[in-house]
mmCIF file of C-alpha atoms and ligand atoms in Angstrom:
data_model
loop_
_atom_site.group_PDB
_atom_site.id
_atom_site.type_symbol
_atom_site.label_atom_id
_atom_site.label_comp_id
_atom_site.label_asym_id
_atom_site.label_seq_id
_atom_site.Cartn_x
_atom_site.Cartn_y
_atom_site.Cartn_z
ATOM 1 C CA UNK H 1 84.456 95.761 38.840
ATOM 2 C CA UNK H 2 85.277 99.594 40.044
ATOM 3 C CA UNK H 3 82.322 101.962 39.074
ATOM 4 C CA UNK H 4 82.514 103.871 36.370
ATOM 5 C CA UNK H 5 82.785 107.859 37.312
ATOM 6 C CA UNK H 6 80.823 108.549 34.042
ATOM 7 C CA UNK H 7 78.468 106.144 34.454
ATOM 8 C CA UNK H 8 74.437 107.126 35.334
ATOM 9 C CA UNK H 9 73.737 103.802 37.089
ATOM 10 C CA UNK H 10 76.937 103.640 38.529
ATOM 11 C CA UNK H 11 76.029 107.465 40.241
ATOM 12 C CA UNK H 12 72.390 105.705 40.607
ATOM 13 C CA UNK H 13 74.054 102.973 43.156
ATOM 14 C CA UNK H 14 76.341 105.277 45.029
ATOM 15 C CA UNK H 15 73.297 107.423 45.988
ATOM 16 C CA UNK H 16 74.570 110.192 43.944
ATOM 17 C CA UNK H 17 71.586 110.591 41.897
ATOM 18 C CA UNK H 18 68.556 109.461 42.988
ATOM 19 C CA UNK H 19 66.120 106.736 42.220
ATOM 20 C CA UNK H 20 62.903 105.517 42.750
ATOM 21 C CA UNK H 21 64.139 102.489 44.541
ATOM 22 C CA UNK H 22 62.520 99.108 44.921
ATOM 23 C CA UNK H 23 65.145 97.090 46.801
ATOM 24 C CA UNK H 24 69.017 96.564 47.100
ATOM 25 C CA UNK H 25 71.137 93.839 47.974
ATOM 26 C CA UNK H 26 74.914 93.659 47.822
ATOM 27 C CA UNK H 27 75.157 92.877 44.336
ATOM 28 C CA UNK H 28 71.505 93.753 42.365
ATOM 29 C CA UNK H 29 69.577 97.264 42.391
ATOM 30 C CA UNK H 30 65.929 97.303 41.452
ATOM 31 C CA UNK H 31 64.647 101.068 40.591
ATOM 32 C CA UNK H 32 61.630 102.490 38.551
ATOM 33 C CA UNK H 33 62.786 103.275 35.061
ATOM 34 C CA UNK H 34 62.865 106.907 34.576
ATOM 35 C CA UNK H 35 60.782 106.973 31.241
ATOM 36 C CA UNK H 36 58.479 103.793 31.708
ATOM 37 C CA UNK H 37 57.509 102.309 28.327
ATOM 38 C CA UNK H 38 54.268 101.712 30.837
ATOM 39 C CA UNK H 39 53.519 102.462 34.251
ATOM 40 C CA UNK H 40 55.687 99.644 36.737
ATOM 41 C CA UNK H 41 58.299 99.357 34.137
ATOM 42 C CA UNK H 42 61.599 98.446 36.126
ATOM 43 C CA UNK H 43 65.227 98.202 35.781
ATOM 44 C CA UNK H 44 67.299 95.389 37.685
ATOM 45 C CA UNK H 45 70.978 96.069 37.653
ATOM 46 C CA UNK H 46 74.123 94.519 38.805
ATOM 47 C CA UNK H 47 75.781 96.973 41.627
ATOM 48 C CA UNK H 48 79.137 96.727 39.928
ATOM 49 C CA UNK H 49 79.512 98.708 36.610
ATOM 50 C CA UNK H 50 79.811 95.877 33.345
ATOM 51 C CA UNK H 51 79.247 97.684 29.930
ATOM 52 C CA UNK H 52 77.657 94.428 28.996
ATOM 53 C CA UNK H 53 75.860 91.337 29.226
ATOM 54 C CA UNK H 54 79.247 89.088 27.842
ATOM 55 C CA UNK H 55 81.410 90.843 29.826
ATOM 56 C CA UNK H 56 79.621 89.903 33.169
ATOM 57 C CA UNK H 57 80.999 87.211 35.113
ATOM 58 C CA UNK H 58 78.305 84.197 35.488
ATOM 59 C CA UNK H 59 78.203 84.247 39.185
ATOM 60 C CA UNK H 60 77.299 88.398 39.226
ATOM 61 C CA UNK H 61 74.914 87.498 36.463
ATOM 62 C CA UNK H 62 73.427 84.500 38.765
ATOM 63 C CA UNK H 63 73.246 86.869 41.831
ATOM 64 C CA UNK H 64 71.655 89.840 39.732
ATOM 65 C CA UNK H 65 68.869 87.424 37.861
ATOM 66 C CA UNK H 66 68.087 85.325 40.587
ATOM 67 C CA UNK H 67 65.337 88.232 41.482
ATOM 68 C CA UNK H 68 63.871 88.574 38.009
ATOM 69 C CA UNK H 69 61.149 85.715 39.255
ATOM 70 C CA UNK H 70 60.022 87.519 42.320
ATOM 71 C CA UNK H 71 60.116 90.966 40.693
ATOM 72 C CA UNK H 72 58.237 90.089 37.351
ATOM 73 C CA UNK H 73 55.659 88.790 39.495
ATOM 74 C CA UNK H 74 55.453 91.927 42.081
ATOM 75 C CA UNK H 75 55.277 94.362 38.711
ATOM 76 C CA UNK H 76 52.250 92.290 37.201
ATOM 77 C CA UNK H 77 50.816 91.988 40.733
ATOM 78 C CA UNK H 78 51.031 95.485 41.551
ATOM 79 C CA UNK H 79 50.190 96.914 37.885
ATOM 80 C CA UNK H 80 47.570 94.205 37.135
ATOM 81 C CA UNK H 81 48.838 93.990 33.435
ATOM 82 C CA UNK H 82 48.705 90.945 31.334
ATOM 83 C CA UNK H 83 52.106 90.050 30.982
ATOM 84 C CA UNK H 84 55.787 91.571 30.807
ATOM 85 C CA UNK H 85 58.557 91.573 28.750
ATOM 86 C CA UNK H 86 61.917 91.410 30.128
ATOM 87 C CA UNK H 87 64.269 92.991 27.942
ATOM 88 C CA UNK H 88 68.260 93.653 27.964
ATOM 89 C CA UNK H 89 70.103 95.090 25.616
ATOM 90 C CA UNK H 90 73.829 95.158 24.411
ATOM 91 C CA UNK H 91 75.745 97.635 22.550
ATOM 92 C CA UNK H 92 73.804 100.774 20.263
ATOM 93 C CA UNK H 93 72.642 98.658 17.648
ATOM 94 C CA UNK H 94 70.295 96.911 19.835
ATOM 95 C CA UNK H 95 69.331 99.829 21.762
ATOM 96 C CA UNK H 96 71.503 100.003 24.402
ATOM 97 C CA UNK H 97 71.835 103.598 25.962
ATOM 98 C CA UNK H 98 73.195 103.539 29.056
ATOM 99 C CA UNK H 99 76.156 101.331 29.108
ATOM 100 C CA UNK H 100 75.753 100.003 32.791
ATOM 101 C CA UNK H 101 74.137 96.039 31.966
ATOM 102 C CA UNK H 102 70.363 96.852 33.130
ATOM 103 C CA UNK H 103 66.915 94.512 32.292
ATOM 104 C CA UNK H 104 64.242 95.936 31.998
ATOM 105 C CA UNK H 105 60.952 94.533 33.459
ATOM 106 C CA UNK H 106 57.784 95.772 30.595
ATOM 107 C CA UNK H 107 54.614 95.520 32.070
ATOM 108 C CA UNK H 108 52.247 94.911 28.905
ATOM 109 C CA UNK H 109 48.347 95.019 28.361
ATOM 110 C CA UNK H 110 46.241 94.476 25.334
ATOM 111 C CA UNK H 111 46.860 97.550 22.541
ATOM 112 C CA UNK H 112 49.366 99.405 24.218
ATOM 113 C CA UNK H 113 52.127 101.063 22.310
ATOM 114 C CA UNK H 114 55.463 98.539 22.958
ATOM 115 C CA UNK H 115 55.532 97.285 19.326
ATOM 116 C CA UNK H 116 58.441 94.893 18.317
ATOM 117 C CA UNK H 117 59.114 94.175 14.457
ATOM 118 C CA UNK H 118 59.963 90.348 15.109
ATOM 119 C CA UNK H 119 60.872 89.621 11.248
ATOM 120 C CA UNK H 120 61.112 85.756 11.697
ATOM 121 C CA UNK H 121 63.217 84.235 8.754
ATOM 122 C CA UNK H 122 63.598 80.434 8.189
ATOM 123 C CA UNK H 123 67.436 78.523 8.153
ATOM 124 C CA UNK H 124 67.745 76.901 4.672
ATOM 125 C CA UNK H 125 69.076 73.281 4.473
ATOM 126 C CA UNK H 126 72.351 72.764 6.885
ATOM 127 C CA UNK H 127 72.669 75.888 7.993
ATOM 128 C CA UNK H 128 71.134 75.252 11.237
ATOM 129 C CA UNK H 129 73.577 72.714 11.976
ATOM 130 C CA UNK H 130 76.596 75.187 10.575
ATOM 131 C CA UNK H 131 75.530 77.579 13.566
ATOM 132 C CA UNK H 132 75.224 74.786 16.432
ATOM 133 C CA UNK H 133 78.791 73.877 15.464
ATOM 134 C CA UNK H 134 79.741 77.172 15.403
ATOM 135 C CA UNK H 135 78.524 78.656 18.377
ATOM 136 C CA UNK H 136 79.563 75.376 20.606
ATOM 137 C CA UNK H 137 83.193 76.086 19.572
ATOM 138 C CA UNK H 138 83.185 79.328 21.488
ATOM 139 C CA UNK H 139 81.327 78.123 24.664
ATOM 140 C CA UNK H 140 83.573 77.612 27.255
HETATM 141 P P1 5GP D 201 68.625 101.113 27.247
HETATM 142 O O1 5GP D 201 68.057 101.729 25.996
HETATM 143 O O2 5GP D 201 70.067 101.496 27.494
HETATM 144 O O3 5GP D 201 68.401 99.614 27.307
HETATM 145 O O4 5GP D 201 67.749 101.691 28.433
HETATM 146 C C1 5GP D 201 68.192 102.627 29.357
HETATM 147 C C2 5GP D 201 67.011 102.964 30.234
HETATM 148 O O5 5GP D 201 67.492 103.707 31.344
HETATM 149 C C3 5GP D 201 65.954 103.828 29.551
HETATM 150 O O6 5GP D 201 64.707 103.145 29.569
HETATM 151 C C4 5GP D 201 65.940 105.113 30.363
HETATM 152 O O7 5GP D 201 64.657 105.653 30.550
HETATM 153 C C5 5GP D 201 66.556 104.680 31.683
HETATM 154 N N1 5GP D 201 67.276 105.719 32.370
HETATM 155 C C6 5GP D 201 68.232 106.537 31.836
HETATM 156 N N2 5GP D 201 68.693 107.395 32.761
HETATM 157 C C7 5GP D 201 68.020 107.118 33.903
HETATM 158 C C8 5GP D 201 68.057 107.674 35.228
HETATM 159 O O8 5GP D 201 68.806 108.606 35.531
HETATM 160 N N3 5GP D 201 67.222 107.128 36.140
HETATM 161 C C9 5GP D 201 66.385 106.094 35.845
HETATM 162 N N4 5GP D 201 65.602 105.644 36.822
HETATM 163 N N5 5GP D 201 66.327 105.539 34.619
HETATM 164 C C10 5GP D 201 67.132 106.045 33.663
HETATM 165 ZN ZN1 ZN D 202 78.055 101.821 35.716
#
């Protein structure tokens, strides 16, 4: 996929703008997220500009993710926090800002000030089943 001349992350991976860089391969870019949610918080990107997650071909994805492991571990190692979150979003409503597909790595301790609303709801009778046959009929 050709960058995108607009793009931040795109201008991030040509060495146009810089970044606090943690490693590159040919296809993934690890940096230091420019407004950490908490200290270590990390982006992993694809080098090749995809607005978004669906729109990512399975073997970039594969190529991109296949260092989440290793880095999750490095950022709790290195940070000493409790846990992470790994987090990616897709389009404005779900608080996507920078349309280049990015995860972010969120270091998290005890009280600190990530909160997420997680409004849990409950299927009613059927419905469940509706969605599996649903959902199956547009996997490829
Ligand atoms: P989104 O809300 O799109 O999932 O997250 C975009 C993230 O990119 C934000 O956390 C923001 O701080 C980060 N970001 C935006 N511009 C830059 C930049 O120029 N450099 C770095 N390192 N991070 C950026
Ligand atoms: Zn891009």
């Amino acid at each position: 996929m050709k960058a995108d001349p607009d793009c931040i992350f795109c201008k991030i991976v040509a060495g146009e703008i810089p970044c606090a860089k943690l490693f590159a391969d040919d296809a993934a870019l690890a940096f230091l997220d420019i407004g950490p949610l908490a200290e270590g918080h990390v982006l992993l990107i694809p080098k090749a500009h995809y607005e978004t997650i669906d729109r990512m071909p399975a073997d970039v994805a594969g190529r991109v993710l296949r260092h989440l492991p290793a880095l999750a571990k490095a950022v709790q190692s290195a940070v000493g926090c409790e846990g992470v979150n790994v987090l990616q979003n897709n389009g404005r409503i779900a608080h996507q800002f920078v349309p280049h597909v990015h995860f972010h790595i969120i270091p998290r301790r005890a009280g600190d000030e990530f909160h997420f609303n997680w409004p849990a709801g409950k299927y009613p009778p059927g419905r469940a089943e509706e969605l599996v046959e649903a959902i199956r009929k547009e996997l490829p």
